[in-house]
XYZ file of C-alpha atoms in Angstrom:
442
model
C 16.433 -10.558 15.508
C 13.796 -12.871 14.997
C 13.299 -15.853 17.407
C 11.980 -18.360 14.391
C 8.648 -19.409 14.453
C 6.276 -19.284 17.037
C 7.257 -21.192 20.419
C 4.787 -23.485 22.430
C 4.650 -21.988 25.840
C 3.143 -22.260 28.760
C -0.690 -23.245 29.364
C -0.842 -24.267 25.995
C -0.405 -21.270 24.897
C 2.164 -19.906 21.775
C 4.627 -17.624 22.850
C 5.337 -14.393 20.620
C 8.428 -14.274 17.936
C 10.444 -11.290 19.267
C 12.152 -8.944 16.166
C 14.652 -6.503 16.785
C 14.473 -3.091 14.890
C 17.501 -3.857 12.589
C 15.458 -6.599 11.465
C 12.276 -5.082 10.640
C 14.099 -2.346 8.852
C 15.046 -5.093 6.548
C 11.326 -5.571 5.386
C 11.409 -2.127 3.516
C 10.804 -3.471 -0.072
C 7.496 -3.658 -2.421
C 7.546 -7.132 -2.331
C 8.351 -7.509 1.770
C 6.735 -5.095 3.922
C 6.804 -5.261 7.427
C 5.356 -2.582 10.017
C 5.193 -1.890 13.316
C 1.687 -0.899 15.360
C 1.921 -0.375 19.128
C 5.229 -3.085 19.637
C 3.544 -5.661 17.583
C 5.099 -6.552 14.303
C 2.689 -6.872 11.137
C 3.640 -8.750 7.922
C 1.430 -6.393 5.198
C 2.898 -7.545 2.462
C -0.142 -9.283 0.787
C -2.876 -6.507 2.759
C -1.265 -3.861 1.394
C -2.667 -4.224 -2.335
C -6.158 -4.134 -0.463
C -5.414 -1.379 1.250
C -9.105 0.580 1.054
C -6.341 4.034 0.949
C -3.975 2.513 -1.625
C -0.720 0.309 -1.234
C 1.503 3.490 -1.337
C 0.132 5.264 1.737
C 1.071 2.162 3.724
C 3.836 0.926 2.121
C 5.828 4.288 2.862
C 6.199 2.866 6.639
C 6.763 -0.539 5.614
C 10.115 -1.007 7.906
C 9.673 1.475 10.550
C 7.127 2.335 13.509
C 3.619 3.517 11.880
C 1.669 3.861 15.561
C 1.048 7.422 14.902
C 0.052 7.312 11.409
C -2.608 4.491 11.976
C -4.376 6.726 14.793
C -4.132 9.935 13.030
C -5.875 8.191 9.638
C -8.220 5.634 11.921
C -11.351 7.129 14.111
C -12.165 3.750 14.822
C -8.783 1.912 15.471
C -10.641 -1.207 17.357
C -12.460 -1.557 14.114
C -9.209 -1.345 12.078
C -7.660 -4.183 14.183
C -9.792 -6.805 13.129
C -7.619 -6.189 9.885
C -4.895 -6.663 11.396
C -4.957 -9.948 13.448
C -4.095 -12.356 10.740
C -0.958 -10.474 9.682
C 0.513 -10.359 13.485
C 3.668 -12.174 13.035
C 5.238 -11.051 16.444
C 6.398 -8.441 18.517
C 9.505 -6.002 19.561
C 12.166 -7.644 21.526
C 11.063 -6.593 25.708
C 14.683 -5.340 25.174
C 14.038 -3.092 22.011
C 12.943 0.669 22.710
C 9.683 1.241 21.806
C 10.651 3.676 18.869
C 13.174 3.550 15.465
C 16.177 4.758 14.677
C 16.846 6.540 18.053
C 12.938 9.342 17.933
C 13.241 11.103 21.486
C 10.430 8.430 23.480
C 9.377 10.999 25.823
C 8.237 13.456 22.988
C 6.409 10.680 21.251
C 4.362 9.528 24.640
C 4.049 13.038 25.174
C 2.258 13.831 22.156
C 0.245 10.423 22.578
C -0.851 11.773 25.568
C -1.640 15.460 23.761
C -4.375 13.278 21.215
C -6.192 11.580 24.251
C -6.569 15.268 26.087
C -7.997 16.035 22.633
C -10.112 12.533 22.670
C -11.338 13.821 26.146
C -11.888 17.061 25.245
C -14.298 15.746 22.520
C -12.657 17.767 19.570
C -12.965 14.647 17.355
C -16.408 14.914 17.564
C -17.996 17.097 14.470
C -20.845 19.782 15.229
C -23.066 18.949 12.779
C -24.705 22.446 11.853
C -20.876 23.678 11.073
C -21.304 21.752 8.087
C -24.884 21.828 7.024
C -24.882 25.916 6.730
C -21.398 24.795 5.041
C -22.667 22.630 2.836
C -26.150 25.101 2.570
C -23.753 28.145 1.395
C -22.034 26.181 -1.369
C -25.773 25.156 -2.775
C -26.453 28.668 -2.608
C -24.379 29.831 -4.343
C -24.544 27.270 -7.263
C -28.224 28.586 -7.679
C -27.314 32.114 -7.512
C -24.720 31.696 -10.477
C -27.896 30.317 -12.446
C -30.533 32.981 -10.630
C -27.913 35.226 -12.263
C -28.174 34.808 -15.507
C -32.036 33.987 -15.536
C -32.858 36.866 -14.373
C -30.243 39.269 -15.799
C -29.219 37.635 -19.001
C -25.690 36.643 -20.531
C -24.518 40.176 -20.943
C -20.827 40.581 -19.776
C -21.815 41.131 -16.379
C -24.073 38.758 -15.422
C -21.711 36.662 -16.929
C -18.416 37.219 -14.929
C -20.856 37.720 -11.795
C -21.561 33.618 -12.594
C -17.688 32.798 -13.470
C -16.887 34.278 -9.961
C -19.466 33.035 -8.134
C -19.014 29.680 -9.410
C -15.262 29.574 -9.027
C -15.832 30.473 -5.291
C -18.645 28.179 -5.196
C -16.487 25.026 -6.349
C -13.106 26.323 -4.295
C -15.403 25.789 -0.861
C -16.752 22.755 -2.099
C -13.287 21.316 -2.637
C -12.529 22.362 1.139
C -15.922 20.278 2.103
C -14.686 17.018 0.155
C -11.449 16.909 1.700
C -13.358 16.824 5.039
C -15.077 13.811 4.488
C -12.582 13.028 2.399
C -10.826 12.768 6.049
C -13.662 10.872 7.939
C -13.841 14.155 9.818
C -17.851 14.597 9.691
C -19.781 11.772 10.582
C -18.930 8.696 13.156
C -19.022 5.985 10.765
C -16.655 6.323 7.940
C -19.347 4.533 5.233
C -21.632 8.096 5.787
C -18.060 9.966 5.100
C -17.706 8.054 1.871
C -20.757 8.401 0.647
C -20.837 12.631 1.460
C -17.169 12.426 -0.284
C -18.258 10.933 -3.475
C -21.132 13.014 -3.452
C -19.251 16.732 -2.831
C -16.166 15.325 -5.244
C -18.543 13.571 -7.195
C -21.842 15.172 -8.233
C -20.612 19.070 -7.079
C -17.061 18.904 -8.770
C -16.776 16.059 -11.231
C -13.766 14.404 -9.610
C -12.812 11.398 -7.689
C -13.046 10.100 -4.619
C -10.855 7.178 -4.736
C -8.306 9.387 -6.863
C -8.243 12.230 -3.946
C -7.685 9.370 -1.416
C -4.666 7.791 -2.726
C -3.026 10.396 -3.779
C -3.893 12.955 -0.798
C -3.433 10.138 2.271
C 0.085 9.806 0.557
C 0.794 13.319 1.103
C -0.153 13.231 4.663
C 1.611 10.247 5.556
C 5.018 11.533 4.545
C 4.588 15.231 3.881
C 7.317 16.991 1.680
C 9.128 13.478 1.044
C 10.913 12.875 -1.943
C 9.358 9.390 -3.537
C 6.239 9.507 -1.372
C 4.506 12.565 -0.960
C 2.997 13.333 -5.023
C 2.673 16.838 -4.095
C 6.783 17.093 -4.551
C 6.829 14.809 -7.111
C 6.948 17.849 -9.998
C 8.156 15.674 -13.018
C 10.802 17.509 -13.721
C 8.861 20.872 -13.892
C 9.916 22.608 -10.828
C 13.107 21.672 -8.500
C 11.981 22.484 -4.821
C 13.903 22.471 -0.758
C 17.498 22.183 -0.955
C 18.685 18.748 -1.762
C 17.017 18.379 -4.926
C 18.192 21.265 -6.501
C 21.841 20.866 -6.089
C 21.903 17.018 -7.186
C 20.538 18.437 -10.157
C 22.713 20.768 -10.681
C 25.747 18.645 -10.261
C 23.783 15.972 -12.369
C 24.135 18.743 -15.186
C 20.081 18.072 -15.344
C 18.724 20.943 -17.282
C 14.716 20.302 -18.684
C 13.744 23.501 -18.120
C 16.041 26.975 -16.489
C 14.909 26.255 -13.208
C 16.685 29.391 -12.023
C 13.932 30.987 -13.803
C 11.430 28.718 -12.015
C 9.505 31.108 -10.035
C 8.930 33.144 -12.932
C 7.502 30.527 -15.079
C 5.356 29.414 -11.961
C 2.797 31.990 -12.698
C 2.375 30.565 -16.432
C 2.565 27.012 -15.490
C 1.324 26.378 -11.774
C -1.588 27.829 -10.783
C -3.269 28.305 -14.392
C -2.873 24.629 -15.197
C -3.075 22.538 -12.661
C -7.107 22.227 -12.153
C -7.780 22.807 -15.552
C -5.652 20.898 -17.497
C -3.218 18.251 -15.060
C -5.671 17.338 -12.698
C -8.972 17.177 -15.130
C -6.347 14.699 -17.236
C -5.181 12.898 -14.800
C -8.587 12.227 -12.707
C -10.465 10.775 -15.577
C -7.757 9.238 -17.144
C -7.112 6.872 -13.414
C -10.848 6.512 -13.308
C -10.898 4.690 -16.905
C -7.754 2.859 -16.655
C -8.610 1.421 -13.189
C -11.687 1.138 -14.190
C -13.595 2.447 -11.065
C -16.761 2.911 -12.545
C -19.171 4.329 -9.449
C -16.606 7.635 -9.714
C -16.947 7.518 -13.213
C -20.817 7.640 -12.831
C -20.948 10.427 -9.836
C -18.058 12.766 -12.170
C -20.840 12.053 -15.370
C -24.015 13.600 -13.129
C -21.262 16.486 -12.538
C -21.051 17.364 -16.181
C -24.919 16.749 -16.869
C -26.135 18.839 -14.000
C -23.554 21.900 -15.120
C -24.593 21.512 -19.300
C -28.017 20.978 -18.666
C -28.272 23.842 -16.447
C -25.902 26.006 -18.812
C -26.447 24.760 -22.499
C -29.650 26.542 -22.395
C -27.592 29.904 -22.132
C -24.300 29.619 -23.562
C -24.871 26.735 -26.280
C -22.001 24.149 -25.722
C -19.081 25.662 -26.810
C -20.009 28.625 -24.319
C -20.750 26.334 -21.686
C -17.160 24.490 -22.190
C -15.531 27.948 -21.927
C -17.548 29.018 -18.948
C -16.150 25.781 -17.360
C -12.909 26.489 -18.265
C -12.630 29.660 -16.971
C -14.443 28.633 -13.230
C -11.467 26.243 -13.127
C -8.815 28.515 -14.128
C -10.080 30.683 -11.006
C -10.743 27.936 -8.681
C -6.558 26.353 -9.625
C -5.068 29.742 -8.879
C -7.261 29.533 -5.099
C -6.610 26.065 -4.564
C -2.757 26.553 -5.610
C -1.602 28.910 -3.526
C -3.253 27.931 -0.753
C -2.367 24.110 -0.478
C 1.182 25.703 -1.394
C 1.917 28.298 0.809
C 1.651 25.767 4.178
C 4.432 23.248 2.168
C 6.623 25.055 -0.424
C 8.536 26.972 1.684
C 8.797 24.137 4.764
C 12.016 21.790 4.217
C 11.168 19.685 1.258
C 14.113 16.363 1.180
C 14.500 13.065 1.509
C 13.477 10.644 4.118
C 14.746 11.157 7.533
C 12.068 8.856 9.489
C 11.369 11.374 12.252
C 8.575 11.092 14.813
C 4.935 11.872 13.780
C 5.160 15.398 15.430
C 8.930 16.549 13.935
C 7.850 14.829 10.514
C 4.431 17.273 10.195
C 5.920 20.191 11.900
C 9.255 20.267 9.328
C 6.778 19.991 6.408
C 3.821 22.344 7.413
C 3.093 25.999 8.796
C -0.056 28.260 10.133
C -1.475 31.000 8.139
C -2.715 34.023 11.274
C -6.546 33.028 11.748
C -9.231 34.757 10.831
C -12.954 34.984 9.876
C -11.971 35.767 6.356
C -8.666 33.325 6.548
C -10.362 30.598 7.790
C -12.548 30.768 5.097
C -10.777 31.628 2.168
C -8.645 28.335 3.039
C -10.813 25.702 4.348
C -9.076 26.412 7.790
C -6.149 24.982 6.327
C -4.667 27.632 7.639
C -4.176 25.319 10.356
C -2.252 23.380 8.151
C -0.087 22.018 12.040
C -3.271 20.985 13.202
C -4.683 19.131 10.304
C -1.753 17.266 9.592
C -0.808 16.511 13.404
C -4.648 15.206 13.953
C -6.271 14.599 10.048
C -9.726 12.902 11.639
C -10.176 15.807 13.281
C -13.335 18.511 12.460
C -11.703 21.634 11.011
C -13.580 23.808 13.132
C -11.962 22.359 16.614
C -8.455 23.361 15.154
C -8.078 26.412 17.098
C -8.787 24.931 20.215
C -6.127 21.982 19.921
C -3.670 24.646 18.622
C -2.110 26.240 22.009
C -1.728 22.550 23.343
C -0.018 21.831 19.862
C 2.638 25.282 20.103
C 3.183 24.260 23.806
C 3.907 21.114 23.203
C 6.526 22.282 20.266
C 7.748 24.804 22.443
C 9.246 22.252 25.139
C 10.990 20.136 22.664
C 12.451 22.430 20.684
C 10.363 22.108 17.588
C 9.575 25.206 15.193
C 5.890 25.807 15.286
C 5.627 28.725 12.133
C 3.131 30.586 11.898
C 2.598 33.895 9.111
C 0.243 36.475 7.408
C -1.735 35.524 4.037
C 0.277 37.708 2.235
C 3.692 37.184 3.171
C 2.890 33.086 3.019
C 1.755 33.909 -0.717
C 5.565 35.542 -0.704
C 7.029 33.085 0.532
C 5.796 30.745 -1.882
C 7.731 32.384 -4.459
C 10.900 33.349 -2.451
C 11.291 29.571 -1.885
C 10.995 28.517 -5.709
C 13.489 31.330 -6.356
C 15.914 30.132 -3.706
C 15.320 26.413 -4.893
C 16.336 28.036 -8.642
C 19.051 29.695 -7.506
C 20.892 26.721 -5.782
C 20.241 24.570 -9.130
C 22.290 27.348 -10.904
C 24.981 27.516 -8.818
C 25.777 23.556 -8.655
C 25.172 23.188 -12.345
C 27.514 25.604 -13.122
C 30.441 25.213 -10.183
C 29.719 21.719 -8.930
């Protein structure tokens, strides 16, 4: 409970206003948002509209402790705290615990100690050679795609080879833009932002701002309905164990969900990038008047059509890019969903950072191929716990994360690649069966 306005203390200084967790939890509405960082209470109602990561991601922590999320998303917390100072309205009352909603204080403290250890080990420092070589192999594939057609002509075999080279280049560029988007390469955020716009804009024709506003929500609250856009399937699929039963009991039948594990192959991997993402990205850039990202995207299409129209003409080039994105979409969907769809998908449960991320993510066994194929997202657990950590260091922190999880009985799941693919389908089938049972019998 608040103690009123600022009280004048000794030596002419104002004493802080104290609040209880019960009071803070009341301020979780769009027009009334408070959150807590390191026991300090901030009113972010107005600031959230100007938040560089978008209003939704910071709003997802309204009425909660956001300490670990704040540290996870901001490499330079001292710089960001300058923006927090005007928003400070008080502190957690001294008699109140540091953690809200009965979270395990010792587990939270041990996780923060683990993060401190990672910092002391230098695991948040990127290896420039790794990323130079990674960008180099993407640019090499772009060159090889053109060279194949220039040297061998536009017959079926050279064209098919070119399609697969371009699809591979696009998939790998997708993983690289992910690195820059998470500010995990350069020390200065502005260089990460610039590189991000180059890779996602010029190499892929997409929008950095669209990606940021969508993806950071996923990281803030993974697999949480109404907060993670990746599980907002607009009634096409029902996920987890709660949503299917709710839909079934309400007799919602937009699609035959008991067959979703089958029609997933028709409308999931084939259409996500070439249809849904392409339309959404263009619509977002235009409606939000995001001219900078639109120009970056335009440079991609100029380069692409300038390169391939001489070989295939306009219609042929459109067919080529559609096939490339069709293949890339399969690659992207299977890699990104194998870590999340089989895990818990539910409504908000207000877990601590470690428990919340582990309930929604799993790992895939590491190998040279798996690391490259997934852009190191086979270390999804470590990536979600430390999103600004350069991916080449995930394997170093993984044993320490596993040890911490073992200490507190937090489930740490790792599986083979193809079993992970199978689990996506199994999970969809299980959810579909739950829907059918509720639809028919409840």
